[in-house]
Amino acid sequence: MENEWKQNAEIEKRRRRTSRRITLIILSVLLTIFLVTSAVIYVFLKNALEPVDETATKSVKVEIPLGAGTSSIASLLKEKDLIANETIFRYYVRYKNESSFQAGTYTLSQAMSPDEIINELKTGTVMKAADVKITLPEGITMDRQIALIAKATNFKEETVRKELTDATFIDSMIEKYPMLTDEVKKNGVLYALEGYLFPATYEFDKGKSIDQIVETMLDETEKVYDENADAIQKSGMTFHEVLSLGSMVEREAATADDRREIAGVFKNRLDDGMKLQSDPTVWYGTGENTALTTLKDLENNSKYNTYKYEGIPIGPISTVSKDSVLAVLNPNKTKYVYFFARPPSDKHPRGQILYEETYEEHQRNVVKYKPEWVEYEASKEQ
């Protein structure tokens, strides 16, 4: 009996020792999980409450509307990529008991911490509304650009046009901007800077000269040039040719998806030794603002006329978006060689592009759908 009692006591002792070890292991695992989780949460929160990019130098404009709550403001800031996490920002604002945010237009930066952004929004240090606002849409000609600049600035159109065609000014711009070359001064080019004024909305203070306004627009196109310098070199085209082809894509495309497909069609034509035969180049040369191209129009001697002259036209025919530049540099590998644009309609508000492989198929579209353009042009006159 005594031996049996000793054996049971030893078994119980070992059981308790094992139990303590298991308990210690479980506690160690739980402690490790707690410490790791705490570390992860700490790092996550720390990153969420730091600047998105401490090296950022570019300013970001943010509009805070009247009555905007913390959730709306956090969403706006996240949309502009000024904060890392909108949920954390929202709870952080609550934790700090901040609520006195002022409506207005603010100039912020990704280099600012959430605390700095909160203080900026509290102080109401708003950016003064610009005195001059100019919007250059995509695909408009220089004549229209001049009119928009003149209207916004109160300069006379002839004053703007004179400056934009002044030989001394053009030479100074060529010297300043690597993207500009003597190609813009070729005999037959209507406007040296056509295609080089970037389509966007610009805001200026009063007193800006025409030169300063134009240089700001050129700066934006120079950025596109710099960003795509390698691709431009690989394309075998000069930037002037890229913009010229891009302006044709801009004028022909009905939707964003059409840009690369049309660029692919133009590439096929160039590779096959065909003329580009783009109607907008004809209209640019004649100065006509119509979609109905006549046989007489096709015979005009303008160097822009791609029905008469082979290859890429002598220069751009409109403002060119970044998307159209990228479409020219990265065209679709398409089987199509022809396309026909149908006018805007209830079903296709921006028009519709019909692509074909053969001239016969293309001509069937021309015969079938060209009357739509006659009706469309007539409706615009009513």
Short mmCIF file of N, CA and C in Angstrom, two decimals, residues 166-281:
data_model
loop_
_atom_site.label_atom_id
_atom_site.label_comp_id
_atom_site.label_asym_id
_atom_site.label_seq_id
_atom_site.Cartn_x
_atom_site.Cartn_y
_atom_site.Cartn_z
N ASP A 166 5.01 86.00 -82.29
CA ASP A 166 6.20 86.85 -82.35
C ASP A 166 7.45 85.97 -82.47
N ALA A 167 8.26 86.21 -83.49
CA ALA A 167 9.43 85.38 -83.76
C ALA A 167 10.43 85.40 -82.60
N THR A 168 10.63 86.58 -82.01
CA THR A 168 11.57 86.70 -80.90
C THR A 168 11.10 85.89 -79.69
N PHE A 169 9.79 85.95 -79.42
CA PHE A 169 9.23 85.19 -78.31
C PHE A 169 9.36 83.69 -78.56
N ILE A 170 9.05 83.27 -79.78
CA ILE A 170 9.15 81.85 -80.12
C ILE A 170 10.59 81.36 -79.96
N ASP A 171 11.55 82.15 -80.43
CA ASP A 171 12.96 81.77 -80.30
C ASP A 171 13.37 81.65 -78.83
N SER A 172 12.85 82.56 -78.00
CA SER A 172 13.19 82.51 -76.57
C SER A 172 12.60 81.27 -75.92
N MET A 173 11.42 80.84 -76.37
CA MET A 173 10.81 79.62 -75.84
C MET A 173 11.57 78.37 -76.29
N ILE A 174 12.05 78.38 -77.53
CA ILE A 174 12.85 77.25 -78.03
C ILE A 174 14.13 77.12 -77.21
N GLU A 175 14.69 78.26 -76.86
CA GLU A 175 15.92 78.25 -76.07
C GLU A 175 15.66 77.75 -74.64
N LYS A 176 14.47 78.04 -74.12
CA LYS A 176 14.16 77.69 -72.73
C LYS A 176 13.69 76.25 -72.57
N TYR A 177 12.92 75.74 -73.54
CA TYR A 177 12.29 74.42 -73.39
C TYR A 177 12.91 73.39 -74.33
N PRO A 178 13.51 72.32 -73.79
CA PRO A 178 14.10 71.27 -74.62
C PRO A 178 13.09 70.62 -75.57
N MET A 179 11.81 70.60 -75.18
CA MET A 179 10.80 69.95 -76.03
C MET A 179 10.56 70.71 -77.32
N LEU A 180 10.87 72.00 -77.33
CA LEU A 180 10.65 72.84 -78.51
C LEU A 180 11.90 72.85 -79.38
N THR A 181 11.70 72.60 -80.67
CA THR A 181 12.81 72.63 -81.62
C THR A 181 12.42 73.51 -82.81
N ASP A 182 13.34 73.63 -83.74
CA ASP A 182 13.07 74.45 -84.93
C ASP A 182 11.96 73.86 -85.80
N GLU A 183 11.50 72.64 -85.48
CA GLU A 183 10.37 72.05 -86.21
C GLU A 183 9.14 72.97 -86.15
N VAL A 184 9.00 73.70 -85.04
CA VAL A 184 7.80 74.55 -84.88
C VAL A 184 7.86 75.76 -85.80
N LYS A 185 9.02 76.01 -86.43
CA LYS A 185 9.17 77.18 -87.29
C LYS A 185 9.20 76.82 -88.78
N LYS A 186 8.88 75.56 -89.09
CA LYS A 186 8.89 75.14 -90.49
C LYS A 186 7.93 75.96 -91.32
N ASN A 187 8.28 76.17 -92.55
CA ASN A 187 7.42 76.90 -93.47
C ASN A 187 6.10 76.14 -93.66
N GLY A 188 5.01 76.78 -93.39
CA GLY A 188 3.69 76.14 -93.50
C GLY A 188 3.03 75.91 -92.17
N VAL A 189 3.78 75.98 -91.05
CA VAL A 189 3.20 75.85 -89.72
C VAL A 189 2.40 77.11 -89.40
N LEU A 190 1.14 76.95 -89.04
CA LEU A 190 0.27 78.11 -88.79
C LEU A 190 0.58 78.77 -87.46
N TYR A 191 0.72 77.97 -86.40
CA TYR A 191 1.05 78.49 -85.06
C TYR A 191 2.16 77.64 -84.48
N ALA A 192 3.28 78.28 -84.16
CA ALA A 192 4.45 77.55 -83.66
C ALA A 192 4.14 76.77 -82.39
N LEU A 193 3.29 77.33 -81.52
CA LEU A 193 3.02 76.69 -80.23
C LEU A 193 1.72 75.88 -80.22
N GLU A 194 1.12 75.67 -81.40
CA GLU A 194 -0.08 74.82 -81.46
C GLU A 194 0.28 73.43 -80.94
N GLY A 195 -0.54 72.93 -80.01
CA GLY A 195 -0.31 71.60 -79.45
C GLY A 195 0.58 71.58 -78.22
N TYR A 196 1.25 72.72 -77.96
CA TYR A 196 2.20 72.77 -76.84
C TYR A 196 1.62 73.40 -75.58
N LEU A 197 0.46 74.04 -75.68
CA LEU A 197 -0.19 74.61 -74.49
C LEU A 197 -1.07 73.50 -73.90
N PHE A 198 -0.71 73.05 -72.72
CA PHE A 198 -1.36 71.86 -72.16
C PHE A 198 -2.81 72.13 -71.78
N PRO A 199 -3.74 71.25 -72.18
CA PRO A 199 -5.15 71.43 -71.82
C PRO A 199 -5.41 71.15 -70.34
N ALA A 200 -5.81 72.17 -69.61
CA ALA A 200 -6.05 72.04 -68.17
C ALA A 200 -6.70 73.33 -67.70
N THR A 201 -7.03 73.39 -66.40
CA THR A 201 -7.54 74.61 -65.79
C THR A 201 -6.40 75.29 -65.03
N TYR A 202 -6.21 76.56 -65.30
CA TYR A 202 -5.12 77.33 -64.69
C TYR A 202 -5.69 78.51 -63.90
N GLU A 203 -5.06 78.81 -62.79
CA GLU A 203 -5.46 79.96 -61.97
C GLU A 203 -4.26 80.88 -61.77
N PHE A 204 -4.49 82.17 -61.98
CA PHE A 204 -3.41 83.16 -61.89
C PHE A 204 -3.87 84.36 -61.07
N ASP A 205 -2.91 85.04 -60.46
CA ASP A 205 -3.19 86.34 -59.83
C ASP A 205 -3.23 87.41 -60.91
N LYS A 206 -3.84 88.52 -60.59
CA LYS A 206 -3.87 89.64 -61.53
C LYS A 206 -2.46 90.11 -61.83
N GLY A 207 -2.30 90.66 -63.02
CA GLY A 207 -1.01 91.24 -63.37
C GLY A 207 -0.08 90.31 -64.10
N LYS A 208 -0.49 89.05 -64.30
CA LYS A 208 0.36 88.13 -65.04
C LYS A 208 0.40 88.54 -66.51
N SER A 209 1.59 88.50 -67.08
CA SER A 209 1.73 88.85 -68.49
C SER A 209 1.34 87.66 -69.36
N ILE A 210 1.14 87.91 -70.64
CA ILE A 210 0.82 86.81 -71.57
C ILE A 210 1.95 85.79 -71.58
N ASP A 211 3.18 86.29 -71.56
CA ASP A 211 4.34 85.39 -71.55
C ASP A 211 4.31 84.46 -70.34
N GLN A 212 4.01 85.01 -69.16
CA GLN A 212 3.99 84.20 -67.94
C GLN A 212 2.88 83.15 -67.99
N ILE A 213 1.74 83.54 -68.53
CA ILE A 213 0.61 82.61 -68.65
C ILE A 213 0.96 81.48 -69.61
N VAL A 214 1.51 81.84 -70.75
CA VAL A 214 1.87 80.83 -71.75
C VAL A 214 2.95 79.90 -71.23
N GLU A 215 3.93 80.45 -70.52
CA GLU A 215 5.01 79.61 -69.99
C GLU A 215 4.49 78.61 -68.96
N THR A 216 3.50 79.00 -68.17
CA THR A 216 2.89 78.07 -67.21
C THR A 216 2.26 76.89 -67.95
N MET A 217 1.63 77.17 -69.08
CA MET A 217 1.01 76.11 -69.88
C MET A 217 2.06 75.24 -70.56
N LEU A 218 3.14 75.86 -70.99
CA LEU A 218 4.24 75.10 -71.58
C LEU A 218 4.92 74.22 -70.53
N ASP A 219 5.00 74.70 -69.31
CA ASP A 219 5.60 73.92 -68.22
C ASP A 219 4.91 72.58 -68.06
N GLU A 220 3.58 72.57 -68.18
CA GLU A 220 2.81 71.33 -67.99
C GLU A 220 3.09 70.34 -69.12
N THR A 221 3.22 70.84 -70.33
CA THR A 221 3.55 69.95 -71.45
C THR A 221 4.98 69.45 -71.33
N GLU A 222 5.88 70.31 -70.84
CA GLU A 222 7.27 69.90 -70.62
C GLU A 222 7.35 68.73 -69.64
N LYS A 223 6.45 68.71 -68.64
CA LYS A 223 6.42 67.59 -67.69
C LYS A 223 6.09 66.28 -68.41
N VAL A 224 5.11 66.34 -69.32
CA VAL A 224 4.74 65.15 -70.09
C VAL A 224 5.92 64.70 -70.94
N TYR A 225 6.61 65.66 -71.52
CA TYR A 225 7.80 65.37 -72.34
C TYR A 225 8.88 64.69 -71.50
N ASP A 226 9.16 65.23 -70.33
CA ASP A 226 10.19 64.67 -69.46
C ASP A 226 9.83 63.26 -68.98
N GLU A 227 8.56 63.08 -68.60
CA GLU A 227 8.11 61.79 -68.08
C GLU A 227 8.20 60.68 -69.12
N ASN A 228 8.13 61.04 -70.40
CA ASN A 228 8.07 60.04 -71.46
C ASN A 228 9.25 60.13 -72.43
N ALA A 229 10.35 60.72 -71.96
CA ALA A 229 11.52 60.94 -72.83
C ALA A 229 12.03 59.63 -73.44
N ASP A 230 12.13 58.57 -72.63
CA ASP A 230 12.64 57.29 -73.14
C ASP A 230 11.70 56.71 -74.19
N ALA A 231 10.40 56.75 -73.91
CA ALA A 231 9.43 56.18 -74.85
C ALA A 231 9.41 56.97 -76.16
N ILE A 232 9.59 58.28 -76.07
CA ILE A 232 9.62 59.11 -77.28
C ILE A 232 10.83 58.73 -78.14
N GLN A 233 11.97 58.56 -77.48
CA GLN A 233 13.18 58.19 -78.22
C GLN A 233 13.03 56.82 -78.88
N LYS A 234 12.44 55.86 -78.17
CA LYS A 234 12.24 54.52 -78.71
C LYS A 234 11.24 54.51 -79.86
N SER A 235 10.32 55.47 -79.86
CA SER A 235 9.28 55.50 -80.89
C SER A 235 9.83 55.85 -82.27
N GLY A 236 11.00 56.47 -82.30
CA GLY A 236 11.56 56.90 -83.58
C GLY A 236 10.98 58.21 -84.08
N MET A 237 10.10 58.80 -83.27
CA MET A 237 9.49 60.08 -83.62
C MET A 237 10.07 61.18 -82.75
N THR A 238 10.03 62.41 -83.25
CA THR A 238 10.35 63.55 -82.41
C THR A 238 9.13 63.87 -81.57
N PHE A 239 9.31 64.66 -80.52
CA PHE A 239 8.15 65.03 -79.69
C PHE A 239 7.15 65.84 -80.51
N HIS A 240 7.65 66.64 -81.44
CA HIS A 240 6.77 67.42 -82.31
C HIS A 240 5.88 66.49 -83.13
N GLU A 241 6.44 65.39 -83.61
CA GLU A 241 5.65 64.42 -84.38
C GLU A 241 4.67 63.68 -83.48
N VAL A 242 5.10 63.38 -82.25
CA VAL A 242 4.20 62.72 -81.29
C VAL A 242 2.99 63.61 -81.01
N LEU A 243 3.24 64.90 -80.79
CA LEU A 243 2.14 65.83 -80.54
C LEU A 243 1.25 65.98 -81.78
N SER A 244 1.87 65.99 -82.96
CA SER A 244 1.09 66.14 -84.20
C SER A 244 0.15 64.96 -84.37
N LEU A 245 0.67 63.75 -84.18
CA LEU A 245 -0.16 62.55 -84.28
C LEU A 245 -1.16 62.50 -83.12
N GLY A 246 -0.70 62.92 -81.94
CA GLY A 246 -1.58 62.94 -80.78
C GLY A 246 -2.76 63.88 -80.94
N SER A 247 -2.53 65.01 -81.61
CA SER A 247 -3.63 65.95 -81.83
C SER A 247 -4.67 65.37 -82.79
N MET A 248 -4.20 64.57 -83.74
CA MET A 248 -5.15 63.90 -84.64
C MET A 248 -5.98 62.88 -83.87
N VAL A 249 -5.32 62.11 -83.00
CA VAL A 249 -6.03 61.15 -82.15
C VAL A 249 -7.05 61.88 -81.30
N GLU A 250 -6.65 63.03 -80.75
CA GLU A 250 -7.53 63.83 -79.89
C GLU A 250 -8.79 64.25 -80.63
N ARG A 251 -8.63 64.67 -81.87
CA ARG A 251 -9.77 65.15 -82.64
C ARG A 251 -10.65 64.02 -83.16
N GLU A 252 -10.07 62.85 -83.37
CA GLU A 252 -10.81 61.74 -83.97
C GLU A 252 -11.52 60.87 -82.93
N ALA A 253 -10.95 60.77 -81.75
CA ALA A 253 -11.47 59.82 -80.75
C ALA A 253 -12.82 60.26 -80.19
N ALA A 254 -13.73 59.31 -80.08
CA ALA A 254 -15.03 59.59 -79.48
C ALA A 254 -14.98 59.35 -77.97
N THR A 255 -14.20 58.37 -77.56
CA THR A 255 -14.07 58.04 -76.14
C THR A 255 -12.60 57.80 -75.80
N ALA A 256 -12.32 57.66 -74.50
CA ALA A 256 -10.95 57.40 -74.07
C ALA A 256 -10.44 56.07 -74.63
N ASP A 257 -11.32 55.08 -74.75
CA ASP A 257 -10.92 53.77 -75.26
C ASP A 257 -10.52 53.83 -76.73
N ASP A 258 -11.07 54.81 -77.44
CA ASP A 258 -10.77 54.92 -78.88
C ASP A 258 -9.36 55.43 -79.14
N ARG A 259 -8.77 56.13 -78.19
CA ARG A 259 -7.48 56.77 -78.46
C ARG A 259 -6.41 55.79 -78.92
N ARG A 260 -6.20 54.74 -78.15
CA ARG A 260 -5.14 53.79 -78.50
C ARG A 260 -5.48 52.99 -79.75
N GLU A 261 -6.77 52.74 -79.97
CA GLU A 261 -7.17 51.99 -81.17
C GLU A 261 -6.93 52.85 -82.42
N ILE A 262 -7.32 54.12 -82.36
CA ILE A 262 -7.10 55.02 -83.50
C ILE A 262 -5.60 55.22 -83.72
N ALA A 263 -4.84 55.35 -82.63
CA ALA A 263 -3.39 55.47 -82.76
C ALA A 263 -2.82 54.22 -83.45
N GLY A 264 -3.40 53.05 -83.14
CA GLY A 264 -2.98 51.81 -83.79
C GLY A 264 -3.30 51.81 -85.27
N VAL A 265 -4.47 52.34 -85.62
CA VAL A 265 -4.85 52.44 -87.04
C VAL A 265 -3.87 53.35 -87.78
N PHE A 266 -3.56 54.52 -87.19
CA PHE A 266 -2.62 55.44 -87.82
C PHE A 266 -1.24 54.79 -87.98
N LYS A 267 -0.81 54.02 -86.98
CA LYS A 267 0.48 53.34 -87.08
C LYS A 267 0.47 52.33 -88.22
N ASN A 268 -0.63 51.59 -88.36
CA ASN A 268 -0.75 50.64 -89.46
C ASN A 268 -0.64 51.34 -90.80
N ARG A 269 -1.29 52.49 -90.92
CA ARG A 269 -1.25 53.23 -92.18
C ARG A 269 0.17 53.72 -92.48
N LEU A 270 0.84 54.24 -91.47
CA LEU A 270 2.21 54.71 -91.65
C LEU A 270 3.13 53.55 -92.03
N ASP A 271 2.97 52.42 -91.35
CA ASP A 271 3.81 51.25 -91.63
C ASP A 271 3.57 50.71 -93.04
N ASP A 272 2.32 50.85 -93.52
CA ASP A 272 1.96 50.34 -94.85
C ASP A 272 2.25 51.35 -95.96
N GLY A 273 2.77 52.54 -95.58
CA GLY A 273 3.06 53.56 -96.58
C GLY A 273 1.83 54.27 -97.08
N MET A 274 0.72 54.17 -96.35
CA MET A 274 -0.52 54.84 -96.73
C MET A 274 -0.53 56.28 -96.23
N LYS A 275 -1.33 57.11 -96.85
CA LYS A 275 -1.56 58.45 -96.32
C LYS A 275 -2.50 58.33 -95.11
N LEU A 276 -2.34 59.22 -94.15
CA LEU A 276 -3.14 59.13 -92.92
C LEU A 276 -4.60 59.50 -93.17
N GLN A 277 -4.85 60.41 -94.09
CA GLN A 277 -6.21 60.76 -94.51
C GLN A 277 -7.15 61.01 -93.32
N SER A 278 -6.82 62.00 -92.56
CA SER A 278 -7.63 62.37 -91.40
C SER A 278 -8.34 63.69 -91.68
N ASP A 279 -9.67 63.68 -91.64
CA ASP A 279 -10.44 64.89 -91.96
C ASP A 279 -10.11 66.10 -91.10
N PRO A 280 -9.88 65.93 -89.78
CA PRO A 280 -9.55 67.11 -88.97
C PRO A 280 -8.32 67.87 -89.45
N THR A 281 -7.37 67.17 -90.10
CA THR A 281 -6.20 67.88 -90.62
C THR A 281 -6.60 68.75 -91.80
#
